[in-house]
Amino acid sequence: MSRTDAPVLRALVLGSGGGGGVPQWNCNCRVCRLAWAGDPRVKPRTQSSLAVSADGERWLLLNASIDLRQQILATPAMQPRGEGRRSPIAAVLLTNTDVDHAAGLLALRERQPFTIWGTRATLDTIGANRVFDVVGRDIVPRRAAPLGEPFEPLPGLKLELFAVPGKAPLWLEEGEVKTDEIGEGTVGVAVEAGGRRLVYAPGCARVTDDLHARIARAHALFFDGTLFADDEMIAAGLGEKTSRRMGHQPVSGPGGTLETLARHTNVRRVLIHINNSNPILIEGSPEETKVKAAGWEVAWDGMEVRP
Amino acid sequence: MSRTDAPVLRALVLGSGGGGGVPQWNCNCRVCRLAWAGDPRVKPRTQSSLAVSADGERWLLLNASIDLRQQILATPAMQPRGEGRRSPIAAVLLTNTDVDHAAGLLALRERQPFTIWGTRATLDTIGANRVFDVVGRDIVPRRAAPLGEPFEPLPGLKLELFAVPGKAPLWLEEGEVKTDEIGEGTVGVAVEAGGRRLVYAPGCARVTDDLHARIARAHALFFDGTLFADDEMIAAGLGEKTSRRMGHQPVSGPGGTLETLARHTNVRRVLIHINNSNPILIEGSPEETKVKAAGWEVAWDGMEVRP
């Protein structure tokens, strides 16, 4: 960014789907069937990732999904420029260690300098898996960001991490599972550039007062839209877990997102990290109609938001 | 396979590229520039994986790349059938623990039963990284296959693993790197169904007498086509390693694949696991012309071979 260019906050949705994407590799549920068939009512979606920038040149990825290579192929702003090897992806921040948020690091090999950000707990969990060393620590530093302390990973782009209720990733679940832990395991991100602000929280088990306050100060919100109904997976015969057991506040129902975040009518509100079972993925469905009527948008791959 | 159907060996190339695919996320080398620009001389390629079947219904994947979700989306034979969750992918075998061969396991979550095969050494290395536990061990068993002992992972589909010279994966490199080790770290696979045979060796540092004998008995060969010239990465300014340092016998030059495998004129020979820097990826290039004149084919995504 040259000194004369004022920072402008841009957010590009690389992946709007939850774990597995849409369609999911092994699934023929109602939404996936339409997606496999190419029905225009269901847009295919890759897995959860949001790119943000203050200058449109250097980008920070909020989470890196296993679909990242495909997302780069689909997004000119993420493609290398000039001679040799030079990617506009300058940093990656992980909000937790779910596979759908972290596995994309493995796609960022090939001796490209960038920085990996996360809480200390997130970096420790990643660090315990040597496979991630394929992204060479000598040229890709890992930097811990403390909760509640602003930092500037790229010039003009200010971030602050904050704890949101969540649970340990599936691959670390052991014994009794706490689905409403507040700590460094699951975080939301407040992003600011040029005086404009967005909040990103793709996994959130419950809305805290702190989150309410942060949303109220923001111009845009990207929020956990994993499941529409708490018992959605069970009702569809796809699993035995409720949305809350998975660490995700459902969109609908008592204590759901439409209800708990209804007050934030001045903020552009976008549902992201949407699971393949979620009927809001079917354009024109009663559920999609309902979330739109409540003032929400449903994220899609390639969506750009300038808060 | 019903009792009346004779087994028929089929091989589907899901991914013909080497690590990073074509184009590679951060690369503007000669081949990648053409690929980014959509030049018809360079086919885009996903990363290394070959699906084999004896009945066309149940498939075993030889290696699972990080592009696997995209490969399934592009390949009707790999997509779920019927109601609910039912994938035709019944097994995955890893020939080593390179990220481009193993990371795709992380795309096979979602409570789908299948079997992971590999040498004991390969399974131990994977097992030391808890992130792979996202593929639940309770419904996805991991089974070790001893070298040189035939086994039948799917009805009618017979496999045998054999050691080929190779090196430890990049993410486990420490101290002095042995590039020509023979053991359980890197294996080739002999596949047989209905009396037809193929050999698959996507990473191979040197051709042994054992490999010669196996190729001579086969009807098709899929062989390491990573780099054309030993010094290709250095000459292109993309890296400091020779092909042999990377554990891959180069295609051309003294002791290269065209020379060492020239005798096997009765076998259908296909180069696979082709790095983005390799000029054989440019159709009509002198290098592609040379390998074709020597009797080789260049694998492409979607290629089907019935040996």
Coordinates of N, CA, C and O in Angstrom, one line a residue, chain B residues 95-233:
Chain B
T95 N 1.3 -45.1 -0.9 CA 2.6 -45.7 -1.3 C 3.7 -45.1 -0.5 O 4.8 -45.6 -0.5
N96 N 3.4 -43.9 0.1 CA 4.4 -43.3 1.0 C 3.6 -42.3 1.8 O 2.4 -42.2 1.7
T97 N 4.4 -41.5 2.6 CA 3.7 -40.5 3.4 C 3.9 -39.0 2.9 O 3.8 -38.1 3.7
D98 N 4.3 -38.9 1.6 CA 4.4 -37.5 1.1 C 3.0 -36.8 1.3 O 2.0 -37.5 1.1
V99 N 3.0 -35.5 1.5 CA 1.8 -34.8 1.7 C 0.9 -35.0 0.5 O -0.3 -35.1 0.6
D100 N 1.5 -34.9 -0.7 CA 0.6 -35.0 -1.9 C 0.0 -36.4 -2.0 O -0.9 -36.6 -2.9
H101 N 0.4 -37.4 -1.3 CA -0.2 -38.7 -1.4 C -1.1 -39.0 -0.2 O -1.9 -39.9 -0.3
A102 N -0.9 -38.3 0.9 CA -1.6 -38.7 2.2 C -2.6 -37.7 2.6 O -3.6 -38.0 3.3
A103 N -2.5 -36.4 2.3 CA -3.3 -35.4 2.9 C -4.8 -35.5 2.5 O -5.7 -35.1 3.2
G104 N -5.1 -36.2 1.4 CA -6.4 -36.4 1.0 C -7.2 -37.3 2.0 O -8.5 -37.2 1.9
L105 N -6.6 -38.0 2.8 CA -7.3 -38.7 3.9 C -8.2 -37.8 4.7 O -9.3 -38.1 5.1
L106 N -7.7 -36.5 4.8 CA -8.4 -35.5 5.6 C -9.7 -35.1 4.9 O -10.6 -34.5 5.6
A107 N -9.8 -35.4 3.7 CA -11.1 -35.1 2.9 C -12.1 -36.2 3.0 O -13.2 -36.1 2.5
L108 N -11.7 -37.4 3.6 CA -12.6 -38.6 3.7 C -13.2 -38.8 5.0 O -13.4 -39.9 5.5
R109 N -13.6 -37.7 5.7 CA -14.3 -37.7 7.0 C -15.7 -38.1 6.7 O -16.1 -38.5 5.6
E110 N -16.5 -37.8 7.7 CA -18.0 -37.9 7.6 C -18.5 -39.3 7.7 O -19.4 -39.7 7.0
R111 N -17.9 -40.1 8.6 CA -18.5 -41.4 9.0 C -18.8 -42.3 7.9 O -19.8 -43.0 7.8
Q112 N -17.8 -42.4 7.0 CA -18.0 -43.4 5.8 C -17.0 -44.5 6.0 O -15.8 -44.3 6.2
P113 N -17.5 -45.8 6.1 CA -16.6 -46.9 6.3 C -15.7 -47.1 5.0 O -16.3 -47.1 3.9
F114 N -14.5 -47.2 5.2 CA -13.6 -47.7 4.2 C -12.3 -48.2 4.9 O -12.2 -48.2 6.1
T115 N -11.3 -48.7 4.2 CA -10.1 -49.2 4.8 C -8.9 -48.5 4.3 O -8.8 -48.2 3.1
I116 N -8.0 -48.1 5.2 CA -6.7 -47.5 4.8 C -5.6 -48.6 4.8 O -5.4 -49.2 5.9
W117 N -4.9 -48.7 3.7 CA -3.9 -49.7 3.6 C -2.5 -49.0 3.5 O -2.4 -47.9 2.9
G118 N -1.5 -49.6 3.9 CA -0.1 -49.1 3.7 C 0.8 -50.0 4.4 O 0.4 -51.0 5.0
T119 N 2.1 -49.8 4.2 CA 3.1 -50.6 5.0 C 3.0 -50.2 6.5 O 2.4 -49.2 6.8
R120 N 3.5 -51.0 7.3 CA 3.5 -50.7 8.8 C 4.2 -49.4 9.0 O 3.7 -48.6 9.8
A121 N 5.3 -49.1 8.3 CA 6.0 -47.9 8.5 C 5.1 -46.7 8.1 O 5.1 -45.7 8.8
T122 N 4.4 -46.8 7.0 CA 3.6 -45.7 6.6 C 2.4 -45.5 7.6 O 2.2 -44.3 7.9
L123 N 1.8 -46.5 8.0 CA 0.7 -46.4 9.0 C 1.2 -45.8 10.3 O 0.6 -45.0 11.0
D124 N 2.5 -46.2 10.7 CA 3.0 -45.6 11.9 C 3.2 -44.1 11.8 O 3.0 -43.3 12.7
T125 N 3.7 -43.7 10.7 CA 4.0 -42.3 10.4 C 2.7 -41.5 10.5 O 2.5 -40.4 11.1
I126 N 1.7 -42.0 9.8 CA 0.4 -41.4 9.8 C -0.2 -41.4 11.2 O -0.7 -40.4 11.7
G127 N 0.0 -42.5 11.9 CA -0.6 -42.6 13.3 C 0.0 -41.6 14.3 O -0.6 -41.3 15.3
A128 N 1.2 -41.2 14.0 CA 1.9 -40.2 14.9 C 1.3 -38.8 14.7 O 1.7 -37.9 15.5
N129 N 0.5 -38.6 13.8 CA -0.2 -37.3 13.6 C -1.7 -37.4 13.9 O -2.4 -37.9 13.1
R130 N -2.0 -36.9 15.0 CA -3.4 -37.1 15.5 C -4.5 -36.5 14.5 O -5.6 -36.9 14.5
V131 N -4.0 -35.5 13.7 CA -5.0 -34.9 12.8 C -5.7 -35.9 11.9 O -6.9 -35.8 11.6
F132 N -5.0 -37.0 11.6 CA -5.6 -38.0 10.8 C -6.7 -38.8 11.5 O -7.4 -39.6 10.9
D133 N -6.8 -38.7 12.8 CA -7.8 -39.3 13.6 C -9.2 -38.8 13.3 O -10.2 -39.3 13.7
V134 N -9.2 -37.7 12.5 CA -10.5 -37.1 12.1 C -11.3 -38.2 11.2 O -12.5 -38.2 11.1
V135 N -10.5 -39.0 10.6 CA -11.1 -40.2 9.9 C -11.2 -41.3 11.0 O -10.2 -41.9 11.3
G136 N -12.4 -41.5 11.5 CA -12.5 -42.3 12.8 C -12.0 -43.7 12.6 O -12.5 -44.4 11.8
R137 N -11.1 -44.1 13.5 CA -10.5 -45.4 13.5 C -11.6 -46.5 13.8 O -11.4 -47.6 13.4
D138 N -12.7 -46.1 14.4 CA -13.7 -47.1 14.7 C -14.4 -47.6 13.5 O -14.9 -48.8 13.5
I139 N -14.6 -46.8 12.5 CA -15.2 -47.3 11.3 C -14.3 -47.3 10.0 O -14.7 -47.8 9.0
V140 N -13.1 -46.7 10.2 CA -12.1 -46.8 9.1 C -10.9 -47.5 9.6 O -9.9 -46.8 10.1
P141 N -10.8 -48.8 9.5 CA -9.6 -49.5 10.0 C -8.4 -49.2 9.1 O -8.5 -48.9 8.0
R142 N -7.2 -49.3 9.8 CA -6.0 -49.1 9.1 C -5.3 -50.5 9.1 O -5.1 -51.1 10.1
R143 N -5.0 -51.0 7.9 CA -4.4 -52.3 7.8 C -3.0 -52.3 7.1 O -2.9 -51.7 6.0
A144 N -2.1 -52.9 7.8 CA -0.7 -53.0 7.2 C -0.6 -54.1 6.3 O -1.1 -55.2 6.5
A145 N 0.0 -53.9 5.1 CA 0.3 -54.9 4.2 C 1.8 -55.2 4.1 O 2.6 -54.2 3.9
P146 N 2.3 -56.4 4.4 CA 3.7 -56.7 4.3 C 4.2 -56.6 2.8 O 3.4 -56.9 1.9
L147 N 5.4 -56.3 2.7 CA 6.0 -56.3 1.3 C 6.1 -57.7 0.7 O 6.4 -58.6 1.4
G148 N 5.8 -57.8 -0.5 CA 6.0 -59.0 -1.3 C 4.9 -60.1 -1.0 O 5.1 -61.2 -1.4
E149 N 3.9 -59.7 -0.2 CA 2.8 -60.7 0.1 C 1.5 -60.3 -0.6 O 1.0 -59.2 -0.2
P150 N 1.0 -61.0 -1.5 CA -0.3 -60.6 -2.2 C -1.4 -60.5 -1.2 O -1.5 -61.3 -0.3
F151 N -2.3 -59.6 -1.4 CA -3.5 -59.5 -0.6 C -4.7 -59.0 -1.5 O -4.4 -58.5 -2.6
E152 N -5.9 -59.1 -1.0 CA -7.1 -58.9 -1.8 C -7.9 -57.9 -1.1 O -8.9 -58.3 -0.4
P153 N -7.7 -56.6 -1.2 CA -8.4 -55.6 -0.4 C -9.9 -55.5 -0.8 O -10.7 -55.1 0.0
L154 N -10.2 -55.8 -2.1 CA -11.5 -55.8 -2.6 C -11.7 -57.1 -3.4 O -10.7 -57.6 -4.0
P155 N -12.9 -57.7 -3.4 CA -13.1 -58.9 -4.1 C -12.6 -58.9 -5.6 O -13.0 -58.0 -6.3
G156 N -11.7 -59.8 -5.9 CA -11.3 -59.8 -7.3 C -10.1 -58.9 -7.6 O -9.5 -59.0 -8.7
L157 N -9.7 -58.1 -6.7 CA -8.6 -57.1 -6.9 C -7.5 -57.5 -6.1 O -7.5 -57.4 -4.8
K158 N -6.4 -57.9 -6.7 CA -5.2 -58.4 -6.0 C -4.1 -57.4 -6.0 O -3.8 -56.9 -7.1
L159 N -3.5 -57.2 -4.9 CA -2.4 -56.2 -4.8 C -1.2 -56.9 -4.2 O -1.3 -57.8 -3.4
E160 N 0.0 -56.3 -4.6 CA 1.2 -56.7 -3.9 C 2.1 -55.4 -3.8 O 2.3 -54.8 -4.8
L161 N 2.6 -55.1 -2.6 CA 3.5 -54.0 -2.4 C 4.9 -54.5 -2.6 O 5.2 -55.6 -2.1
F162 N 5.8 -53.6 -3.1 CA 7.2 -53.9 -3.2 C 8.0 -52.7 -3.0 O 7.5 -51.6 -3.3
A163 N 9.1 -52.8 -2.4 CA 10.0 -51.6 -2.1 C 10.6 -51.1 -3.3 O 11.0 -51.8 -4.2
V164 N 10.6 -49.7 -3.4 CA 11.4 -49.1 -4.5 C 12.3 -48.0 -3.8 O 11.9 -47.5 -2.7
P165 N 13.4 -47.8 -4.4 CA 14.3 -46.8 -3.8 C 13.6 -45.4 -3.7 O 12.9 -45.0 -4.6
G166 N 13.7 -44.8 -2.5 CA 13.1 -43.5 -2.4 C 13.7 -42.8 -1.1 O 14.7 -43.2 -0.6
K167 N 13.0 -41.7 -0.7 CA 13.5 -41.0 0.5 C 12.3 -40.7 1.4 O 11.2 -40.8 1.0
A168 N 12.7 -40.3 2.6 CA 11.7 -39.9 3.6 C 10.9 -38.7 3.1 O 11.4 -37.9 2.3
P169 N 9.6 -38.5 3.5 CA 8.9 -37.3 3.0 C 9.6 -36.1 3.5 O 10.2 -36.0 4.6
L170 N 9.4 -35.0 2.8 CA 9.9 -33.7 3.1 C 9.7 -33.3 4.5 O 10.6 -32.8 5.2
W171 N 8.5 -33.6 5.0 CA 8.2 -33.1 6.4 C 8.8 -33.9 7.5 O 8.7 -33.6 8.6
L172 N 9.5 -35.0 7.1 CA 10.3 -35.7 8.1 C 11.8 -35.7 7.9 O 12.5 -36.4 8.6
E173 N 12.2 -34.9 6.9 CA 13.6 -34.8 6.6 C 14.4 -34.2 7.8 O 14.0 -33.2 8.4
E174 N 15.5 -34.9 8.2 CA 16.3 -34.4 9.3 C 17.7 -34.8 9.0 O 18.0 -35.9 8.6
G175 N 18.6 -33.9 9.2 CA 20.1 -34.2 9.1 C 20.4 -34.6 7.6 O 19.8 -34.0 6.7
E176 N 21.2 -35.6 7.5 CA 21.6 -36.1 6.2 C 20.4 -36.8 5.5 O 19.9 -37.7 6.2
V177 N 20.1 -36.5 4.3 CA 18.9 -37.1 3.7 C 19.4 -38.3 2.8 O 20.2 -38.0 1.8
K178 N 18.9 -39.5 3.0 CA 19.1 -40.6 2.1 C 18.1 -40.6 1.0 O 16.9 -40.6 1.3
T179 N 18.6 -40.5 -0.2 CA 17.6 -40.4 -1.4 C 17.4 -41.7 -2.1 O 16.7 -41.7 -3.1
D180 N 18.0 -42.7 -1.6 CA 18.0 -44.0 -2.3 C 17.8 -45.2 -1.3 O 18.4 -46.2 -1.5
E181 N 16.9 -44.9 -0.4 CA 16.6 -46.0 0.6 C 15.7 -47.0 0.1 O 14.7 -46.7 -0.6
I182 N 15.9 -48.3 0.4 CA 14.9 -49.3 0.1 C 14.4 -49.9 1.3 O 15.1 -50.4 2.2
G183 N 13.0 -49.8 1.5 CA 12.4 -50.3 2.7 C 10.9 -50.2 2.6 O 10.4 -50.2 1.5
E184 N 10.3 -49.9 3.7 CA 8.9 -49.7 3.7 C 8.4 -48.3 3.5 O 7.2 -48.0 3.5
G185 N 9.4 -47.4 3.4 CA 9.0 -46.0 3.3 C 8.4 -45.6 1.9 O 7.4 -44.8 1.9
T186 N 8.9 -46.1 0.9 CA 8.3 -45.9 -0.5 C 8.1 -47.2 -1.2 O 9.0 -48.0 -1.3
V187 N 6.9 -47.4 -1.6 CA 6.6 -48.7 -2.3 C 6.0 -48.5 -3.7 O 5.4 -47.4 -3.9
G188 N 6.1 -49.5 -4.5 CA 5.4 -49.6 -5.7 C 4.3 -50.6 -5.5 O 4.3 -51.3 -4.5
V189 N 3.3 -50.6 -6.4 CA 2.1 -51.5 -6.2 C 1.9 -52.3 -7.5 O 1.9 -51.7 -8.6
A190 N 1.8 -53.6 -7.3 CA 1.4 -54.5 -8.5 C -0.1 -54.8 -8.3 O -0.5 -55.2 -7.2
V191 N -0.9 -54.5 -9.3 CA -2.3 -54.7 -9.2 C -2.7 -55.7 -10.2 O -2.3 -55.7 -11.4
E192 N -3.6 -56.7 -9.8 CA -4.1 -57.7 -10.8 C -5.5 -58.0 -10.6 O -6.1 -58.0 -9.5
A193 N -6.2 -58.1 -11.7 CA -7.6 -58.5 -11.7 C -7.9 -59.2 -13.1 O -7.5 -58.7 -14.1
G194 N -8.6 -60.3 -13.0 CA -9.0 -61.0 -14.2 C -7.8 -61.4 -15.1 O -7.9 -61.4 -16.3
G195 N -6.6 -61.6 -14.5 CA -5.5 -62.0 -15.3 C -4.7 -60.8 -15.9 O -3.7 -61.0 -16.6
R196 N -5.2 -59.6 -15.7 CA -4.5 -58.4 -16.3 C -3.8 -57.7 -15.1 O -4.3 -57.7 -14.0
R197 N -2.6 -57.1 -15.4 CA -1.8 -56.6 -14.4 C -1.2 -55.2 -14.7 O -0.9 -54.9 -15.9
L198 N -1.2 -54.3 -13.7 CA -0.5 -53.0 -13.8 C 0.4 -52.8 -12.7 O 0.3 -53.4 -11.6
V199 N 1.4 -52.0 -12.9 CA 2.4 -51.6 -11.9 C 2.3 -50.1 -11.7 O 2.2 -49.4 -12.7
Y200 N 2.2 -49.7 -10.5 CA 2.1 -48.2 -10.2 C 3.3 -47.8 -9.3 O 3.5 -48.4 -8.2
A201 N 4.1 -46.9 -9.7 CA 5.2 -46.4 -8.9 C 5.4 -44.9 -9.2 O 6.2 -44.5 -10.0
P202 N 4.6 -44.1 -8.4 CA 4.6 -42.7 -8.7 C 5.9 -42.0 -8.2 O 6.1 -40.8 -8.5
G203 N 6.6 -42.6 -7.3 CA 7.8 -42.1 -6.8 C 8.9 -43.2 -6.8 O 8.7 -44.2 -6.2
C204 N 10.0 -43.0 -7.5 CA 11.0 -44.0 -7.6 C 12.3 -43.4 -8.0 O 12.5 -42.7 -9.0
A205 N 13.3 -43.6 -7.1 CA 14.6 -43.0 -7.3 C 15.5 -43.7 -8.2 O 16.5 -43.2 -8.8
R206 N 15.2 -45.0 -8.5 CA 16.1 -45.9 -9.3 C 15.4 -47.2 -9.6 O 14.6 -47.6 -8.8
V207 N 15.6 -47.7 -10.8 CA 14.9 -48.9 -11.2 C 15.8 -50.1 -10.8 O 16.9 -50.3 -11.2
T208 N 15.2 -51.0 -9.9 CA 15.8 -52.2 -9.4 C 15.5 -53.4 -10.4 O 14.6 -53.3 -11.2
D209 N 16.3 -54.4 -10.2 CA 16.0 -55.7 -11.0 C 14.6 -56.2 -10.7 O 13.9 -56.7 -11.5
D210 N 14.2 -56.1 -9.4 CA 12.9 -56.5 -9.0 C 11.8 -55.7 -9.8 O 10.8 -56.3 -10.3
L211 N 12.0 -54.4 -9.9 CA 11.0 -53.6 -10.6 C 11.0 -54.0 -12.1 O 9.9 -54.1 -12.7
H212 N 12.2 -54.2 -12.6 CA 12.2 -54.6 -14.0 C 11.4 -55.9 -14.2 O 10.6 -56.0 -15.2
A213 N 11.6 -56.8 -13.3 CA 10.8 -58.1 -13.5 C 9.3 -57.9 -13.4 O 8.5 -58.5 -14.1
R214 N 8.9 -57.0 -12.4 CA 7.5 -56.8 -12.3 C 6.9 -56.1 -13.5 O 5.8 -56.4 -13.9
I215 N 7.6 -55.1 -14.0 CA 7.1 -54.4 -15.2 C 7.0 -55.4 -16.4 O 6.0 -55.4 -17.1
A216 N 8.0 -56.3 -16.5 CA 8.0 -57.2 -17.6 C 6.8 -58.1 -17.6 O 6.3 -58.6 -18.6
R217 N 6.2 -58.4 -16.4 CA 5.0 -59.2 -16.3 C 3.7 -58.5 -16.4 O 2.7 -59.1 -16.4
A218 N 3.8 -57.1 -16.4 CA 2.6 -56.3 -16.4 C 2.1 -55.9 -17.8 O 2.9 -56.1 -18.8
H219 N 0.9 -55.5 -17.9 CA 0.3 -55.0 -19.1 C 0.3 -53.5 -19.2 O 0.3 -52.9 -20.3
A220 N 0.4 -52.8 -18.1 CA 0.5 -51.4 -18.0 C 1.3 -50.9 -16.9 O 1.4 -51.6 -15.8
L221 N 2.0 -49.8 -17.1 CA 2.9 -49.2 -16.0 C 2.6 -47.7 -15.9 O 2.5 -47.0 -16.9
F222 N 2.3 -47.3 -14.6 CA 2.2 -45.9 -14.3 C 3.5 -45.6 -13.5 O 3.6 -46.0 -12.4
F223 N 4.3 -44.7 -14.1 CA 5.7 -44.5 -13.5 C 6.0 -43.0 -13.2 O 5.5 -42.1 -14.0
D224 N 6.7 -42.8 -12.2 CA 7.2 -41.5 -11.8 C 7.7 -40.6 -12.9 O 8.7 -40.8 -13.5
G225 N 6.9 -39.6 -13.2 CA 7.3 -38.6 -14.3 C 7.5 -37.3 -13.7 O 7.3 -36.3 -14.4
T226 N 8.0 -37.2 -12.5 CA 8.0 -35.9 -11.7 C 8.8 -34.8 -12.6 O 8.2 -33.8 -12.9
L227 N 10.1 -35.0 -12.8 CA 10.8 -34.0 -13.5 C 11.4 -34.6 -14.8 O 11.7 -35.8 -14.9
F228 N 11.5 -33.8 -15.9 CA 12.1 -34.2 -17.1 C 13.6 -34.3 -17.0 O 14.2 -35.3 -17.3
A229 N 14.2 -33.2 -16.5 CA 15.7 -33.2 -16.4 C 16.1 -33.1 -14.9 O 15.4 -32.6 -14.1
D230 N 17.2 -33.7 -14.6 CA 17.7 -33.8 -13.2 C 17.8 -32.4 -12.6 O 17.5 -32.2 -11.4
D231 N 18.3 -31.4 -13.4 CA 18.5 -30.1 -12.9 C 17.4 -29.1 -13.2 O 17.6 -27.9 -13.2
E232 N 16.2 -29.6 -13.5 CA 15.1 -28.8 -14.0 C 14.7 -27.7 -13.0 O 14.5 -26.5 -13.4
M233 N 14.6 -28.0 -11.7 CA 14.2 -27.0 -10.8 C 15.2 -25.9 -10.6 O 14.9 -24.7 -10.5

